[in-house]
JSON list of C-alpha atoms in Angstrom, two decimals:
[
{"chain": "A", "resi": 1, "resn": "MET", "atom": "CA", "xyz": [85.26, 120.42, 89.84]},
{"chain": "A", "resi": 2, "resn": "LEU", "atom": "CA", "xyz": [84.12, 116.79, 90.34]},
{"chain": "A", "resi": 3, "resn": "ALA", "atom": "CA", "xyz": [80.69, 117.73, 89.08]},
{"chain": "A", "resi": 4, "resn": "ASP", "atom": "CA", "xyz": [82.27, 119.05, 85.85]},
{"chain": "A", "resi": 5, "resn": "ILE", "atom": "CA", "xyz": [84.10, 115.76, 85.41]},
{"chain": "A", "resi": 6, "resn": "VAL", "atom": "CA", "xyz": [80.93, 113.68, 85.87]},
{"chain": "A", "resi": 7, "resn": "ARG", "atom": "CA", "xyz": [79.04, 115.97, 83.49]},
{"chain": "A", "resi": 8, "resn": "ALA", "atom": "CA", "xyz": [81.79, 115.52, 80.87]},
{"chain": "A", "resi": 9, "resn": "ALA", "atom": "CA", "xyz": [81.36, 111.74, 81.07]},
{"chain": "A", "resi": 10, "resn": "ARG", "atom": "CA", "xyz": [77.65, 112.07, 80.53]},
{"chain": "A", "resi": 11, "resn": "THR", "atom": "CA", "xyz": [78.26, 113.67, 77.12]},
{"chain": "A", "resi": 12, "resn": "LEU", "atom": "CA", "xyz": [79.85, 110.43, 75.87]},
{"chain": "A", "resi": 13, "resn": "GLU", "atom": "CA", "xyz": [77.87, 107.35, 74.93]},
{"chain": "A", "resi": 14, "resn": "GLY", "atom": "CA", "xyz": [79.22, 104.10, 76.34]},
{"chain": "A", "resi": 15, "resn": "VAL", "atom": "CA", "xyz": [81.50, 105.85, 78.86]},
{"chain": "A", "resi": 16, "resn": "TYR", "atom": "CA", "xyz": [81.07, 105.27, 82.59]},
{"chain": "A", "resi": 17, "resn": "PRO", "atom": "CA", "xyz": [82.82, 107.11, 85.44]},
{"chain": "A", "resi": 18, "resn": "VAL", "atom": "CA", "xyz": [84.18, 105.72, 88.71]},
{"chain": "A", "resi": 19, "resn": "LEU", "atom": "CA", "xyz": [84.72, 108.14, 91.58]},
{"chain": "A", "resi": 20, "resn": "CYS", "atom": "CA", "xyz": [87.83, 106.64, 93.16]},
{"chain": "A", "resi": 21, "resn": "ARG", "atom": "CA", "xyz": [88.25, 106.86, 96.91]},
{"chain": "A", "resi": 22, "resn": "ALA", "atom": "CA", "xyz": [90.93, 105.26, 99.08]},
{"chain": "A", "resi": 23, "resn": "GLN", "atom": "CA", "xyz": [88.77, 102.29, 100.05]},
{"chain": "A", "resi": 24, "resn": "THR", "atom": "CA", "xyz": [86.13, 102.08, 97.33]},
{"chain": "A", "resi": 25, "resn": "GLY", "atom": "CA", "xyz": [85.09, 102.99, 93.82]},
{"chain": "A", "resi": 26, "resn": "LEU", "atom": "CA", "xyz": [81.69, 104.62, 93.42]},
{"chain": "A", "resi": 27, "resn": "ILE", "atom": "CA", "xyz": [79.67, 103.83, 90.31]},
{"chain": "A", "resi": 28, "resn": "GLU", "atom": "CA", "xyz": [76.09, 104.59, 89.28]},
{"chain": "A", "resi": 29, "resn": "GLN", "atom": "CA", "xyz": [73.44, 101.92, 89.44]},
{"chain": "A", "resi": 30, "resn": "THR", "atom": "CA", "xyz": [72.41, 102.75, 85.86]},
{"chain": "A", "resi": 31, "resn": "ALA", "atom": "CA", "xyz": [75.82, 101.58, 84.59]},
{"chain": "A", "resi": 32, "resn": "ALA", "atom": "CA", "xyz": [75.91, 98.67, 82.16]},
{"chain": "A", "resi": 33, "resn": "PRO", "atom": "CA", "xyz": [76.45, 95.20, 83.71]},
{"chain": "A", "resi": 34, "resn": "ASP", "atom": "CA", "xyz": [79.69, 94.68, 81.71]},
{"chain": "A", "resi": 35, "resn": "PHE", "atom": "CA", "xyz": [81.10, 97.89, 83.16]},
{"chain": "A", "resi": 36, "resn": "ARG", "atom": "CA", "xyz": [80.16, 96.86, 86.69]},
{"chain": "A", "resi": 37, "resn": "ALA", "atom": "CA", "xyz": [81.93, 93.52, 86.21]},
{"chain": "A", "resi": 38, "resn": "GLU", "atom": "CA", "xyz": [85.02, 95.24, 84.73]},
{"chain": "A", "resi": 39, "resn": "THR", "atom": "CA", "xyz": [85.31, 97.69, 87.63]},
{"chain": "A", "resi": 40, "resn": "LEU", "atom": "CA", "xyz": [85.35, 94.81, 90.12]},
{"chain": "A", "resi": 41, "resn": "ARG", "atom": "CA", "xyz": [88.77, 93.87, 88.70]},
{"chain": "A", "resi": 42, "resn": "TYR", "atom": "CA", "xyz": [90.21, 97.20, 89.85]},
{"chain": "A", "resi": 43, "resn": "TYR", "atom": "CA", "xyz": [87.81, 98.29, 92.58]},
{"chain": "A", "resi": 44, "resn": "PRO", "atom": "CA", "xyz": [86.81, 95.18, 94.56]},
{"chain": "A", "resi": 45, "resn": "ALA", "atom": "CA", "xyz": [85.24, 97.41, 97.22]},
{"chain": "A", "resi": 46, "resn": "GLN", "atom": "CA", "xyz": [82.81, 98.86, 94.70]},
{"chain": "A", "resi": 47, "resn": "ARG", "atom": "CA", "xyz": [79.78, 100.79, 95.90]},
{"chain": "A", "resi": 48, "resn": "VAL", "atom": "CA", "xyz": [76.81, 101.32, 93.61]},
{"chain": "A", "resi": 49, "resn": "VAL", "atom": "CA", "xyz": [75.01, 104.63, 94.15]},
{"chain": "A", "resi": 50, "resn": "PRO", "atom": "CA", "xyz": [71.87, 106.10, 92.56]},
{"chain": "A", "resi": 51, "resn": "ASP", "atom": "CA", "xyz": [73.62, 109.25, 91.29]},
{"chain": "A", "resi": 52, "resn": "LEU", "atom": "CA", "xyz": [77.33, 110.15, 91.32]},
{"chain": "A", "resi": 53, "resn": "MET", "atom": "CA", "xyz": [76.47, 113.83, 91.35]},
{"chain": "A", "resi": 54, "resn": "ALA", "atom": "CA", "xyz": [75.38, 113.41, 94.97]},
{"chain": "A", "resi": 55, "resn": "HIS", "atom": "CA", "xyz": [78.99, 112.45, 95.82]},
{"chain": "A", "resi": 56, "resn": "THR", "atom": "CA", "xyz": [80.87, 115.14, 93.90]},
{"chain": "A", "resi": 57, "resn": "GLY", "atom": "CA", "xyz": [81.35, 117.17, 97.08]},
{"chain": "A", "resi": 58, "resn": "SER", "atom": "CA", "xyz": [83.29, 114.34, 98.74]},
{"chain": "A", "resi": 59, "resn": "PRO", "atom": "CA", "xyz": [86.79, 115.52, 99.74]},
{"chain": "A", "resi": 60, "resn": "ASP", "atom": "CA", "xyz": [88.32, 112.01, 99.60]},
{"chain": "A", "resi": 61, "resn": "VAL", "atom": "CA", "xyz": [87.95, 111.38, 95.86]},
{"chain": "A", "resi": 62, "resn": "CYS", "atom": "CA", "xyz": [91.52, 111.01, 94.52]},
{"chain": "A", "resi": 63, "resn": "LYS", "atom": "CA", "xyz": [90.68, 110.56, 90.83]},
{"chain": "A", "resi": 64, "resn": "VAL", "atom": "CA", "xyz": [87.88, 109.83, 88.42]},
{"chain": "A", "resi": 65, "resn": "ALA", "atom": "CA", "xyz": [88.44, 106.86, 86.14]},
{"chain": "A", "resi": 66, "resn": "PHE", "atom": "CA", "xyz": [86.39, 106.48, 82.98]},
{"chain": "A", "resi": 67, "resn": "TYR", "atom": "CA", "xyz": [85.63, 103.16, 81.33]},
{"chain": "A", "resi": 68, "resn": "ASP", "atom": "CA", "xyz": [84.90, 103.25, 77.61]},
{"chain": "A", "resi": 69, "resn": "GLU", "atom": "CA", "xyz": [83.09, 100.33, 76.00]},
{"chain": "A", "resi": 70, "resn": "GLY", "atom": "CA", "xyz": [85.07, 101.08, 72.83]},
{"chain": "A", "resi": 71, "resn": "ASP", "atom": "CA", "xyz": [88.59, 102.43, 72.31]},
{"chain": "A", "resi": 72, "resn": "ALA", "atom": "CA", "xyz": [89.37, 105.01, 74.98]},
{"chain": "A", "resi": 73, "resn": "GLN", "atom": "CA", "xyz": [92.30, 106.52, 73.06]},
{"chain": "A", "resi": 74, "resn": "THR", "atom": "CA", "xyz": [90.23, 107.50, 70.03]},
{"chain": "A", "resi": 75, "resn": "HIS", "atom": "CA", "xyz": [86.80, 107.98, 71.63]},
{"chain": "A", "resi": 76, "resn": "GLU", "atom": "CA", "xyz": [86.82, 109.50, 75.10]},
{"chain": "A", "resi": 77, "resn": "LEU", "atom": "CA", "xyz": [90.40, 110.70, 75.55]},
{"chain": "A", "resi": 78, "resn": "PRO", "atom": "CA", "xyz": [90.26, 113.52, 72.96]},
{"chain": "A", "resi": 79, "resn": "VAL", "atom": "CA", "xyz": [86.87, 114.72, 74.21]},
{"chain": "A", "resi": 80, "resn": "LEU", "atom": "CA", "xyz": [87.88, 114.71, 77.89]},
{"chain": "A", "resi": 81, "resn": "LYS", "atom": "CA", "xyz": [91.19, 116.44, 77.09]},
{"chain": "A", "resi": 82, "resn": "ARG", "atom": "CA", "xyz": [89.29, 119.13, 75.19]},
{"chain": "A", "resi": 83, "resn": "GLN", "atom": "CA", "xyz": [86.70, 119.57, 77.97]},
{"chain": "A", "resi": 84, "resn": "LEU", "atom": "CA", "xyz": [88.94, 119.18, 81.03]},
{"chain": "A", "resi": 85, "resn": "GLY", "atom": "CA", "xyz": [92.60, 119.22, 79.95]},
{"chain": "A", "resi": 86, "resn": "ASP", "atom": "CA", "xyz": [93.21, 122.90, 80.65]},
{"chain": "A", "resi": 87, "resn": "ARG", "atom": "CA", "xyz": [92.39, 122.37, 84.36]},
{"chain": "A", "resi": 88, "resn": "LEU", "atom": "CA", "xyz": [93.10, 118.70, 85.04]},
{"chain": "A", "resi": 89, "resn": "SER", "atom": "CA", "xyz": [95.42, 115.87, 84.09]},
{"chain": "A", "resi": 90, "resn": "VAL", "atom": "CA", "xyz": [93.65, 113.58, 81.60]},
{"chain": "A", "resi": 91, "resn": "ILE", "atom": "CA", "xyz": [95.65, 110.42, 80.86]},
{"chain": "A", "resi": 92, "resn": "LEU", "atom": "CA", "xyz": [95.11, 107.15, 79.02]},
{"chain": "A", "resi": 93, "resn": "SER", "atom": "CA", "xyz": [95.42, 104.37, 81.59]},
{"chain": "A", "resi": 94, "resn": "GLY", "atom": "CA", "xyz": [94.31, 101.34, 79.57]},
{"chain": "A", "resi": 95, "resn": "GLU", "atom": "CA", "xyz": [92.68, 100.27, 76.33]},
{"chain": "A", "resi": 96, "resn": "HIS", "atom": "CA", "xyz": [89.29, 101.12, 77.82]},
{"chain": "A", "resi": 97, "resn": "TRP", "atom": "CA", "xyz": [90.33, 103.49, 80.63]},
{"chain": "A", "resi": 98, "resn": "VAL", "atom": "CA", "xyz": [91.10, 107.20, 81.08]},
{"chain": "A", "resi": 99, "resn": "ASP", "atom": "CA", "xyz": [92.05, 108.75, 84.43]},
{"chain": "A", "resi": 100, "resn": "VAL", "atom": "CA", "xyz": [91.30, 112.36, 85.40]},
{"chain": "A", "resi": 101, "resn": "MET", "atom": "CA", "xyz": [93.20, 113.86, 88.35]},
{"chain": "A", "resi": 102, "resn": "LYS", "atom": "CA", "xyz": [94.58, 117.10, 89.67]},
{"chain": "A", "resi": 103, "resn": "PRO", "atom": "CA", "xyz": [97.68, 118.27, 87.78]},
{"chain": "A", "resi": 104, "resn": "GLY", "atom": "CA", "xyz": [100.85, 116.86, 89.31]},
{"chain": "A", "resi": 105, "resn": "VAL", "atom": "CA", "xyz": [99.08, 113.89, 90.88]},
{"chain": "A", "resi": 106, "resn": "ASN", "atom": "CA", "xyz": [100.62, 110.73, 89.44]},
{"chain": "A", "resi": 107, "resn": "LYS", "atom": "CA", "xyz": [102.47, 107.53, 90.31]},
{"chain": "A", "resi": 108, "resn": "GLY", "atom": "CA", "xyz": [105.86, 109.15, 89.79]},
{"chain": "A", "resi": 109, "resn": "GLU", "atom": "CA", "xyz": [105.20, 111.90, 92.33]},
{"chain": "A", "resi": 110, "resn": "ALA", "atom": "CA", "xyz": [103.92, 109.30, 94.80]},
{"chain": "A", "resi": 111, "resn": "LEU", "atom": "CA", "xyz": [107.09, 107.24, 94.39]},
{"chain": "A", "resi": 112, "resn": "ARG", "atom": "CA", "xyz": [109.30, 110.31, 94.72]},
{"chain": "A", "resi": 113, "resn": "GLY", "atom": "CA", "xyz": [107.58, 111.07, 98.02]},
{"chain": "A", "resi": 114, "resn": "VAL", "atom": "CA", "xyz": [108.31, 107.54, 99.26]},
{"chain": "A", "resi": 115, "resn": "GLN", "atom": "CA", "xyz": [111.92, 107.82, 98.05]},
{"chain": "A", "resi": 116, "resn": "ARG", "atom": "CA", "xyz": [112.38, 111.08, 99.97]},
{"chain": "A", "resi": 117, "resn": "MET", "atom": "CA", "xyz": [110.72, 109.70, 103.10]},
{"chain": "A", "resi": 118, "resn": "LEU", "atom": "CA", "xyz": [112.89, 106.55, 103.11]},
{"chain": "A", "resi": 119, "resn": "GLY", "atom": "CA", "xyz": [116.09, 108.10, 101.78]},
{"chain": "A", "resi": 120, "resn": "ILE", "atom": "CA", "xyz": [116.13, 105.91, 98.66]},
{"chain": "A", "resi": 121, "resn": "ARG", "atom": "CA", "xyz": [117.76, 107.20, 95.48]},
{"chain": "A", "resi": 122, "resn": "PRO", "atom": "CA", "xyz": [115.95, 106.78, 92.14]},
{"chain": "A", "resi": 123, "resn": "GLU", "atom": "CA", "xyz": [118.80, 104.63, 90.80]},
{"chain": "A", "resi": 124, "resn": "GLU", "atom": "CA", "xyz": [118.07, 102.15, 93.62]},
{"chain": "A", "resi": 125, "resn": "CYS", "atom": "CA", "xyz": [114.52, 101.63, 92.32]},
{"chain": "A", "resi": 126, "resn": "MET", "atom": "CA", "xyz": [112.88, 99.72, 89.51]},
{"chain": "A", "resi": 127, "resn": "ALA", "atom": "CA", "xyz": [109.36, 100.04, 88.17]},
{"chain": "A", "resi": 128, "resn": "PHE", "atom": "CA", "xyz": [107.16, 98.33, 85.61]},
{"chain": "A", "resi": 129, "resn": "GLY", "atom": "CA", "xyz": [104.38, 99.83, 83.54]},
{"chain": "A", "resi": 130, "resn": "ASP", "atom": "CA", "xyz": [102.00, 99.10, 80.73]},
{"chain": "A", "resi": 131, "resn": "TYR", "atom": "CA", "xyz": [100.07, 102.29, 79.97]},
{"chain": "A", "resi": 132, "resn": "LEU", "atom": "CA", "xyz": [100.54, 106.05, 79.79]},
{"chain": "A", "resi": 133, "resn": "ASN", "atom": "CA", "xyz": [99.57, 106.57, 83.43]},
{"chain": "A", "resi": 134, "resn": "ASP", "atom": "CA", "xyz": [102.93, 104.90, 84.19]},
{"chain": "A", "resi": 135, "resn": "CYS", "atom": "CA", "xyz": [105.15, 107.42, 82.33]},
{"chain": "A", "resi": 136, "resn": "GLU", "atom": "CA", "xyz": [106.03, 109.51, 85.39]},
{"chain": "A", "resi": 137, "resn": "LEU", "atom": "CA", "xyz": [106.58, 106.33, 87.43]},
{"chain": "A", "resi": 138, "resn": "LEU", "atom": "CA", "xyz": [109.18, 105.09, 84.95]},
{"chain": "A", "resi": 139, "resn": "ASP", "atom": "CA", "xyz": [110.85, 108.52, 84.98]},
{"chain": "A", "resi": 140, "resn": "ALA", "atom": "CA", "xyz": [111.21, 108.29, 88.79]},
{"chain": "A", "resi": 141, "resn": "VAL", "atom": "CA", "xyz": [113.40, 105.17, 88.82]},
{"chain": "A", "resi": 142, "resn": "GLY", "atom": "CA", "xyz": [116.80, 104.05, 87.63]},
{"chain": "A", "resi": 143, "resn": "GLU", "atom": "CA", "xyz": [115.58, 100.80, 86.06]},
{"chain": "A", "resi": 144, "resn": "SER", "atom": "CA", "xyz": [112.37, 101.20, 84.08]},
{"chain": "A", "resi": 145, "resn": "TYR", "atom": "CA", "xyz": [110.51, 98.40, 82.34]},
{"chain": "A", "resi": 146, "resn": "ALA", "atom": "CA", "xyz": [107.64, 98.54, 79.91]},
{"chain": "A", "resi": 147, "resn": "MET", "atom": "CA", "xyz": [105.71, 95.34, 79.50]},
{"chain": "A", "resi": 148, "resn": "GLU", "atom": "CA", "xyz": [105.87, 93.70, 76.08]},
{"chain": "A", "resi": 149, "resn": "ASN", "atom": "CA", "xyz": [102.15, 94.43, 75.70]},
{"chain": "A", "resi": 150, "resn": "ALA", "atom": "CA", "xyz": [102.57, 98.05, 76.85]},
{"chain": "A", "resi": 151, "resn": "HIS", "atom": "CA", "xyz": [101.40, 101.10, 74.94]},
{"chain": "A", "resi": 152, "resn": "PRO", "atom": "CA", "xyz": [104.00, 101.94, 72.24]},
{"chain": "A", "resi": 153, "resn": "ALA", "atom": "CA", "xyz": [104.69, 105.40, 73.72]},
{"chain": "A", "resi": 154, "resn": "LEU", "atom": "CA", "xyz": [105.56, 103.87, 77.10]},
{"chain": "A", "resi": 155, "resn": "LYS", "atom": "CA", "xyz": [107.95, 101.41, 75.45]},
{"chain": "A", "resi": 156, "resn": "GLN", "atom": "CA", "xyz": [109.82, 104.38, 73.97]},
{"chain": "A", "resi": 157, "resn": "ILE", "atom": "CA", "xyz": [110.65, 105.87, 77.38]},
{"chain": "A", "resi": 158, "resn": "ALA", "atom": "CA", "xyz": [111.44, 102.63, 79.24]},
{"chain": "A", "resi": 159, "resn": "LYS", "atom": "CA", "xyz": [115.04, 101.43, 79.50]},
{"chain": "A", "resi": 160, "resn": "HIS", "atom": "CA", "xyz": [113.98, 97.78, 79.22]},
{"chain": "A", "resi": 161, "resn": "ILE", "atom": "CA", "xyz": [111.14, 95.64, 77.91]},
{"chain": "A", "resi": 162, "resn": "ALA", "atom": "CA", "xyz": [109.74, 92.90, 80.16]},
{"chain": "A", "resi": 163, "resn": "PRO", "atom": "CA", "xyz": [107.64, 89.95, 79.03]},
{"chain": "A", "resi": 164, "resn": "SER", "atom": "CA", "xyz": [103.94, 90.79, 78.87]},
{"chain": "A", "resi": 165, "resn": "ASN", "atom": "CA", "xyz": [101.55, 90.97, 81.81]},
{"chain": "A", "resi": 166, "resn": "ASP", "atom": "CA", "xyz": [99.92, 87.83, 80.45]},
{"chain": "A", "resi": 167, "resn": "GLU", "atom": "CA", "xyz": [103.25, 85.98, 80.72]},
{"chain": "A", "resi": 168, "resn": "ASP", "atom": "CA", "xyz": [104.00, 86.90, 84.35]},
{"chain": "A", "resi": 169, "resn": "GLY", "atom": "CA", "xyz": [106.55, 89.43, 83.09]},
{"chain": "A", "resi": 170, "resn": "VAL", "atom": "CA", "xyz": [107.20, 91.30, 86.33]},
{"chain": "A", "resi": 171, "resn": "MET", "atom": "CA", "xyz": [107.94, 88.14, 88.29]},
{"chain": "A", "resi": 172, "resn": "ARG", "atom": "CA", "xyz": [110.13, 86.77, 85.50]},
{"chain": "A", "resi": 173, "resn": "VAL", "atom": "CA", "xyz": [112.27, 89.92, 85.49]},
{"chain": "A", "resi": 174, "resn": "LEU", "atom": "CA", "xyz": [112.50, 90.03, 89.29]},
{"chain": "A", "resi": 175, "resn": "ARG", "atom": "CA", "xyz": [113.56, 86.38, 89.46]},
{"chain": "A", "resi": 176, "resn": "GLU", "atom": "CA", "xyz": [116.21, 86.99, 86.82]},
{"chain": "A", "resi": 177, "resn": "ARG", "atom": "CA", "xyz": [117.51, 90.28, 88.27]},
{"chain": "A", "resi": 178, "resn": "PHE", "atom": "CA", "xyz": [117.68, 88.96, 91.82]},
{"chain": "A", "resi": 179, "resn": "ASP", "atom": "CA", "xyz": [118.70, 85.42, 90.87]},
{"chain": "A", "resi": 180, "resn": "LEU", "atom": "CA", "xyz": [115.64, 83.87, 92.53]},
{"chain": "A", "resi": 181, "resn": "SER", "atom": "CA", "xyz": [115.38, 80.85, 90.24]}
]
């Protein structure tokens, strides 16, 4: 399955995959320098490998993230959904990013697992999001916030709007909600 995902990326010009593991993100050494710099923001323990196909048998890959030099929503997302969407979850995770994972693997399910383990009710939780990979997360909590600069579809499902990521929105809301002036 991972090999199919990497092959799908190779059909798209200006799109680069990251095999995401718990401790590191694997990228190919042929990737553009801008992409390598961008992935360091999200995968500081980046490992550059000669060929990702050699790592597609790795059992610890949790998702494949794709970086698009252009607009991911109009360029790579429709193609990846068409090629992989019947077998995998393909979701827009940023202006330049698309995530591909097993169906049912998402932030909301992860939070629900933590809630069950700790005996915390959804209405006792709050979450913040900015892109479509946060939809299930916002559905798993009682108090959901979309950032002001969030994707419009995420804003529609959130109960509240927080100031943007660029304006320290999460911390501003937390200080206000918990009176931490």
